[in-house]
Tab-separated table of C-alpha atoms in Angstrom:
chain	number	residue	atom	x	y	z
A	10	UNK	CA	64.179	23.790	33.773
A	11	UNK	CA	62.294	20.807	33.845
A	12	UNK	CA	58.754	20.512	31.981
A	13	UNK	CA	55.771	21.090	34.249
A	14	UNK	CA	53.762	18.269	34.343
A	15	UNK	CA	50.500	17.485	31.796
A	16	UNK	CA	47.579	18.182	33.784
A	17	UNK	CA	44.634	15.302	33.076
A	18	UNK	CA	40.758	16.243	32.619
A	19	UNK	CA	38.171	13.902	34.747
A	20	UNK	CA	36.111	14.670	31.867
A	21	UNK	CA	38.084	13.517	29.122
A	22	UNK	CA	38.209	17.129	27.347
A	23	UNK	CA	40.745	19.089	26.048
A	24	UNK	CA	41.826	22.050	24.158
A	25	UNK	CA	45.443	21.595	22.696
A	26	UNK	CA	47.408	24.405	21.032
A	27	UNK	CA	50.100	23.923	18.650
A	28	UNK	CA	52.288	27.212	17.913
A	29	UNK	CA	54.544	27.413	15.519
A	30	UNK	CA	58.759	27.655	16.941
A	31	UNK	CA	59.709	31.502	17.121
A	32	UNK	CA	55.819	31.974	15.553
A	33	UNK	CA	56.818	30.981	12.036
A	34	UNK	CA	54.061	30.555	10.137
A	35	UNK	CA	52.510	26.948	10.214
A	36	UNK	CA	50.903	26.613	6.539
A	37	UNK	CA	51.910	28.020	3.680
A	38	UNK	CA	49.138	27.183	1.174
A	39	UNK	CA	45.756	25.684	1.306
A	40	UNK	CA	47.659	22.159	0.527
A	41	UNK	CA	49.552	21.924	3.978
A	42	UNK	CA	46.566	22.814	5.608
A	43	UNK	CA	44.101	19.783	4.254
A	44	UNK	CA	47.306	17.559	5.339
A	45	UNK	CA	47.510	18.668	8.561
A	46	UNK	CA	43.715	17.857	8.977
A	47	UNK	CA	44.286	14.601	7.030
A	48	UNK	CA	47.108	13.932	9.834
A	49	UNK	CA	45.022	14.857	12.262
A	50	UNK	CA	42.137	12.775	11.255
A	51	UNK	CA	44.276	9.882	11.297
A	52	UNK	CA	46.025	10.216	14.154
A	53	UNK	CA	43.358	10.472	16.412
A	54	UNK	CA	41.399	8.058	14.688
A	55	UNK	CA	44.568	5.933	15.438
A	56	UNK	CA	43.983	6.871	19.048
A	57	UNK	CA	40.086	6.500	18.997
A	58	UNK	CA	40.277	10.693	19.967
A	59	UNK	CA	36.704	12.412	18.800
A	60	UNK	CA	37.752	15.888	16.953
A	61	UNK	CA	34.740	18.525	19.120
A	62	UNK	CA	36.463	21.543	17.611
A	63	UNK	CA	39.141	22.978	15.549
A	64	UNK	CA	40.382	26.203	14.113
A	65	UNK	CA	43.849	26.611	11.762
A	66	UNK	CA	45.544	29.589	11.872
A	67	UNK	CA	48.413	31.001	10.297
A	68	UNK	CA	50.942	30.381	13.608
A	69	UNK	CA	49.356	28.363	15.853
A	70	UNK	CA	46.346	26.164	15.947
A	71	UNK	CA	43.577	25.281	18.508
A	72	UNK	CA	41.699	21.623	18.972
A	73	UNK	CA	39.283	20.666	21.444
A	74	UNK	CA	39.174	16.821	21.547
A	75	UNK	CA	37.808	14.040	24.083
A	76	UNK	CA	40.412	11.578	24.980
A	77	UNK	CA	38.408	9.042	27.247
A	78	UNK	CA	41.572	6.299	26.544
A	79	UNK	CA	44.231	8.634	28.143
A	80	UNK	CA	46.446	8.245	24.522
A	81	UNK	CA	46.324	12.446	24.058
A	82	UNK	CA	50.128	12.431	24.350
A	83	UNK	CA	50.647	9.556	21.563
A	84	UNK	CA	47.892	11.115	19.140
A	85	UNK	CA	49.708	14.670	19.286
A	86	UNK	CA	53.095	13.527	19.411
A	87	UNK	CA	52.513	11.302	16.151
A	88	UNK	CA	50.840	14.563	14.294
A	89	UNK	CA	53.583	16.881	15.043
A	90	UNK	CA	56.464	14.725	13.811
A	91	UNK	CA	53.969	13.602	10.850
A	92	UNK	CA	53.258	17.370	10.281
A	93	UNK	CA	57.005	18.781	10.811
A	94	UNK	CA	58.215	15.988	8.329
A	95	UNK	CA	56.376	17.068	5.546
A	96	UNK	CA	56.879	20.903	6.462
A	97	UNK	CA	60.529	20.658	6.025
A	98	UNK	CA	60.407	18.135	3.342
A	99	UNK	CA	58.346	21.330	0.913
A	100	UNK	CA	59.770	24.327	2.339
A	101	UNK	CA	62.971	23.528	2.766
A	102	UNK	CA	62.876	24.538	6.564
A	103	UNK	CA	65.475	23.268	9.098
A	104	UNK	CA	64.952	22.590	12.784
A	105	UNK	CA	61.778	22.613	15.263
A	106	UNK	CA	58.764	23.247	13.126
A	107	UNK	CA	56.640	23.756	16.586
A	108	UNK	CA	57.344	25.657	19.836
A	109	UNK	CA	58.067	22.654	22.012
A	110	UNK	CA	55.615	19.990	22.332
A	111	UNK	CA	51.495	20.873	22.441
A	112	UNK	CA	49.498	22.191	25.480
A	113	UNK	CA	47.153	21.082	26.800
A	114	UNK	CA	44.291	22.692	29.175
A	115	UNK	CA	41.802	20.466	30.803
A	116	UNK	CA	38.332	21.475	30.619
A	117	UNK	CA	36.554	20.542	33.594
A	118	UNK	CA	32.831	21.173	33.111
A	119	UNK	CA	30.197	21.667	30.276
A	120	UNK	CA	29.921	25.494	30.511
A	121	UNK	CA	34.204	25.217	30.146
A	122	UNK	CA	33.735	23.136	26.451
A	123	UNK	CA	31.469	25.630	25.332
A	124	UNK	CA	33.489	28.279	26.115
A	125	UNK	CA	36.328	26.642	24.674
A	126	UNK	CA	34.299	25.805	21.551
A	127	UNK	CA	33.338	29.203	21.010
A	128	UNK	CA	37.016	30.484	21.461
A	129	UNK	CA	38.213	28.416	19.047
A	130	UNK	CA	35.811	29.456	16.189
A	131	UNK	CA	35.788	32.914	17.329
A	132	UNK	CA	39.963	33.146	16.474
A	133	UNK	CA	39.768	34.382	12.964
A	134	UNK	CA	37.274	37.428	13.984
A	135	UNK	CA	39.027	38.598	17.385
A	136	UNK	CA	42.571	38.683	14.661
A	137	UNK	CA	40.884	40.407	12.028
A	138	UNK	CA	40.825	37.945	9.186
A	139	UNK	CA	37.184	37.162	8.541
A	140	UNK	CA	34.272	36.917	10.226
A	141	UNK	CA	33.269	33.316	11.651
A	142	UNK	CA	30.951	32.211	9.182
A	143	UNK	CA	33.283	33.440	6.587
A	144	UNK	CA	36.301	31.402	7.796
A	145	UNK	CA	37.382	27.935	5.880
A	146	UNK	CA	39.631	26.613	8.300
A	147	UNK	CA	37.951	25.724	11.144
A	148	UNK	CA	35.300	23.887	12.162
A	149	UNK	CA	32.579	25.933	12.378
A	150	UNK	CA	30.781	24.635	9.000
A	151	UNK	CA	31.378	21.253	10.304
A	152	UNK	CA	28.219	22.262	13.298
A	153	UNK	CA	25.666	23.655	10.654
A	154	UNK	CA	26.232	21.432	7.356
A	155	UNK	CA	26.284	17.942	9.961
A	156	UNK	CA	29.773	16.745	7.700
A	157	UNK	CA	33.685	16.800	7.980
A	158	UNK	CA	36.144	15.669	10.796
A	159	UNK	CA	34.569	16.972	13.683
A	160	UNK	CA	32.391	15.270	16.410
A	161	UNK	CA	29.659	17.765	17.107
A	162	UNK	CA	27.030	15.791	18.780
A	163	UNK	CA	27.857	16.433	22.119
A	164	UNK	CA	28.090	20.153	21.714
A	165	UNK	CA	25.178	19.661	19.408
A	166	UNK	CA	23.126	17.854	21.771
A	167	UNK	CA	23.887	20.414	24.234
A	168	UNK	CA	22.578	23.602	22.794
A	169	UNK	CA	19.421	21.802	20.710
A	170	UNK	CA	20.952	21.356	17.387
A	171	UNK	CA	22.333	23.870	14.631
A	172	UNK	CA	19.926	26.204	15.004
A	173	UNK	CA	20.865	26.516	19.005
A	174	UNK	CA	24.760	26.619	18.073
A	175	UNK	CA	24.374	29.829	15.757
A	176	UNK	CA	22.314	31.499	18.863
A	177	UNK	CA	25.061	30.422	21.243
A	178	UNK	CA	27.536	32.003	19.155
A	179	UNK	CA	26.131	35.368	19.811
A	180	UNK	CA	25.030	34.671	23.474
A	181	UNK	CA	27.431	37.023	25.767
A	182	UNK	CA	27.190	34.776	28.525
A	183	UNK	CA	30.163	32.678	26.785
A	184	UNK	CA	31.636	35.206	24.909
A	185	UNK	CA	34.661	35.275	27.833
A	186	UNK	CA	37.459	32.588	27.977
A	187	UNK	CA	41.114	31.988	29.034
A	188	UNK	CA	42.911	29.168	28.550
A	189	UNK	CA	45.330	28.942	31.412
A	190	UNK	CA	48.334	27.513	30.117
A	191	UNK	CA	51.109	28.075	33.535
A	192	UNK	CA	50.057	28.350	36.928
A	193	UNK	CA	50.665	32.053	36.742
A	194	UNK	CA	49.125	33.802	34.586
A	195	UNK	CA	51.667	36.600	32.915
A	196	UNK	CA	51.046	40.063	33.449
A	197	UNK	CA	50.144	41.044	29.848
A	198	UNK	CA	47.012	38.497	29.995
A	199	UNK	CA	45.639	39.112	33.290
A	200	UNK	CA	42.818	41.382	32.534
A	201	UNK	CA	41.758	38.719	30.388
A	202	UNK	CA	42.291	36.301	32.754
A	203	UNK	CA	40.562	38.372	35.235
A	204	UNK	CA	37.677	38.568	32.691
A	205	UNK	CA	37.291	35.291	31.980
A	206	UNK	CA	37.039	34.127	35.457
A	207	UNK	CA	34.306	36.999	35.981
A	208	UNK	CA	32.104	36.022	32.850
A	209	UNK	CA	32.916	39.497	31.380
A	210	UNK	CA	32.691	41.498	34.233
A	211	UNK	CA	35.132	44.568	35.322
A	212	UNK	CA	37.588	43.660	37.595
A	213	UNK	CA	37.543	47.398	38.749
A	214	UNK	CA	34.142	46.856	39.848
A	215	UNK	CA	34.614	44.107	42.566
A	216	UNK	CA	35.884	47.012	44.777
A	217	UNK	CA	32.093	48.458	45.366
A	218	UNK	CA	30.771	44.977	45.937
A	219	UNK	CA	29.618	44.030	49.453
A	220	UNK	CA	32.223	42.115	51.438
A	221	UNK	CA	31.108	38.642	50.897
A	222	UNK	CA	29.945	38.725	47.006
A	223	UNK	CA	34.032	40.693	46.976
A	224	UNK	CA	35.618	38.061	48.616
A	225	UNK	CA	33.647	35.699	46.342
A	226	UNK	CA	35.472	37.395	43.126
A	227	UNK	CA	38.315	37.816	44.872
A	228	UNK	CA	38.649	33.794	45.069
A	229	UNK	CA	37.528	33.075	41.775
A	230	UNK	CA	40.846	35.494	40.168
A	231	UNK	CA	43.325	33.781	42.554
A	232	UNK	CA	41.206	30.434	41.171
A	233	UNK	CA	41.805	31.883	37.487
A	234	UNK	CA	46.154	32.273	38.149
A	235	UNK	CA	45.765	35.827	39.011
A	236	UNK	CA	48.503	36.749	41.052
A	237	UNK	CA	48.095	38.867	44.098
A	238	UNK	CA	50.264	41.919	42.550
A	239	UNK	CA	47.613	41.589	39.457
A	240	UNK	CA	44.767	41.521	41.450
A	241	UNK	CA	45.695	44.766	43.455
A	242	UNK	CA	46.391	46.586	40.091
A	243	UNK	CA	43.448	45.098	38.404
A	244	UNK	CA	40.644	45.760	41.317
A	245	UNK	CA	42.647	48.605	43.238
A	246	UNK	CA	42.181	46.909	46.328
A	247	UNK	CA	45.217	45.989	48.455
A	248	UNK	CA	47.438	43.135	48.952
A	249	UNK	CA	46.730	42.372	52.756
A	250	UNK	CA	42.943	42.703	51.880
A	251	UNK	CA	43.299	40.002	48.784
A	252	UNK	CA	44.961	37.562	51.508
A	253	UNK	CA	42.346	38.036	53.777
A	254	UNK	CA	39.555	37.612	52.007
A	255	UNK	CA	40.955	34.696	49.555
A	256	UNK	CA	41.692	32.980	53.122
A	257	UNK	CA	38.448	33.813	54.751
A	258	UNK	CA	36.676	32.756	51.536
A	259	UNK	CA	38.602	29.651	50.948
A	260	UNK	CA	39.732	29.082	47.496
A	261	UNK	CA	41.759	25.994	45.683
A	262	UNK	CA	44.896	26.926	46.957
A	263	UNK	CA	43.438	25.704	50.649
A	264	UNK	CA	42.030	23.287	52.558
A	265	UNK	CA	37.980	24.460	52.244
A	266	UNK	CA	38.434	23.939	48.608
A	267	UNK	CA	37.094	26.076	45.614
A	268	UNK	CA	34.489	29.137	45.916
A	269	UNK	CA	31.091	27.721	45.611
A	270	UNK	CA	29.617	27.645	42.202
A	271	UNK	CA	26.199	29.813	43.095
A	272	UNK	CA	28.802	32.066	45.238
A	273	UNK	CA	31.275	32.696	42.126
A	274	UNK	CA	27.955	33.227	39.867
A	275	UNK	CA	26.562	35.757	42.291
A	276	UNK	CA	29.871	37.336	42.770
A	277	UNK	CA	30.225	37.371	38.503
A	278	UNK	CA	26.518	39.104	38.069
A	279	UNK	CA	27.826	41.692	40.541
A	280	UNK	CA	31.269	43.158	38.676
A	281	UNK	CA	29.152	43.589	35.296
């Protein structure tokens, strides 16, 4: 089957994942972690790629970076064979160190890289290793001591400085975030799918809502990758009513374009 096609961010943004091939672990020791930073340092420096986030887990590991030359492909390409060289070379490991090449999602908007940002530094906590603050490996020191790899003015600038990134860290409003990694999303992450596209809110609820703020949720799961069978297990409303009101609506998959952003927002407050 051939490779779907990299999608490309207007904005420049990105959050990659690396996993590791099978989920092997990815770092065995504090050592091949500070080289896979090291690599990663280099090449996107190499690249002229700004590091805005980073987390490294024990399997995979998450990056948000802003590629305004378009040389995302090069820059991750050169750190996995960099990376999988030296892996092999000290563990003795034969074969793919990764699970096929990186992905990519595109993050379209501002309220998307925080999200993102948040995600990333939230990964030790949701897995149970230690709490955010208590976590070496990723960048969230890097936003309150101002040093290290990572880029954090823009996200700084954003929020008003260190002080605003801790309180952003515990605002709800972007505690809920998918990255969308198929066109589909699979069944076993739709309700977080379906969460993430509703800014928290219960899918179950959308049912009660009146019809246009519905139809307005409705849009913005079939925006999200929810498929129609997930939707109508997820809201318990049924399929011939999803089509309707997805067509009435007008989402991406048509010609009107995507719901309206005060719509969606309206349509979000609603299913809380």
């Amino acid at each position: 089957m051939p490779r779907r096609a990299r999608e490309y961010a207007d904005t420049g943004f990105y959050h990659v994942i690396y996993r590791g091939n099978g989920r092997q672990l990815l770092f065995e020791d504090d050592r091949s972690r500070r080289l896979f930073l090291k690599l990663l340092t280099e090449h996107t420096s190499e690249e002229e790629i700004d590091i805005i986030a980073w987390c490294l887990m024990s399997n995979h590991v998450h990056l948000i970076l802003h590629d305004e030359g378009g040389r995302l492909s090069e820059a991750m390409h050169g750190l996995a064979t960099s990376y999988a060289r030296y892996f092999n070379g000290t563990t003795g490991h034969v074969g793919s160190v990764f699970q096929d090449r990186f992905t990519s999602v595109p993050i379209k908007d501002d309220r998307q890289l925080l999200r993102a940002v948040r995600y990333v530094h939230e990964n030790p906590a949701k897995a149970g290793i230690a709490e955010i603050e208590r976590y070496p490996w990723s960048s969230y020191g890097d936003y309150l001591r101002g040093s290290g790899i990572t880029h954090t003015a823009t996200v700084l600038d954003m929020l008003g400085g260190p002080d605003g990134f801790l309180h952003f860290c515990s605002d709800g409003r972007y505690g809920w975030y998918y990255a969308r990694v198929s066109r589909k999303v699979p069944d076993d992450e739709a309700l977080q799918a379906a969460r993430a596209a509703l800014c928290g809110g219960d899918p179950g609820a959308i049912k009660a809502l009146p019809r246009s703020e519905r139809d307005a949720a409705l849009c913005l799961l079939r925006d999200a990758g929810v498929t129609l069978k997930q939707i109508e297990r997820l809201t318990g409303i049924g399929r011939s009513t999803v089509m309707r009101a997805t067509k009435r609506a007008g989402t991406s998959m048509s010609k009107n374009g995507p719901v309206p952003e005060t719509a969606a927002e309206r349509a979000a407050e609603g299913v809380k």
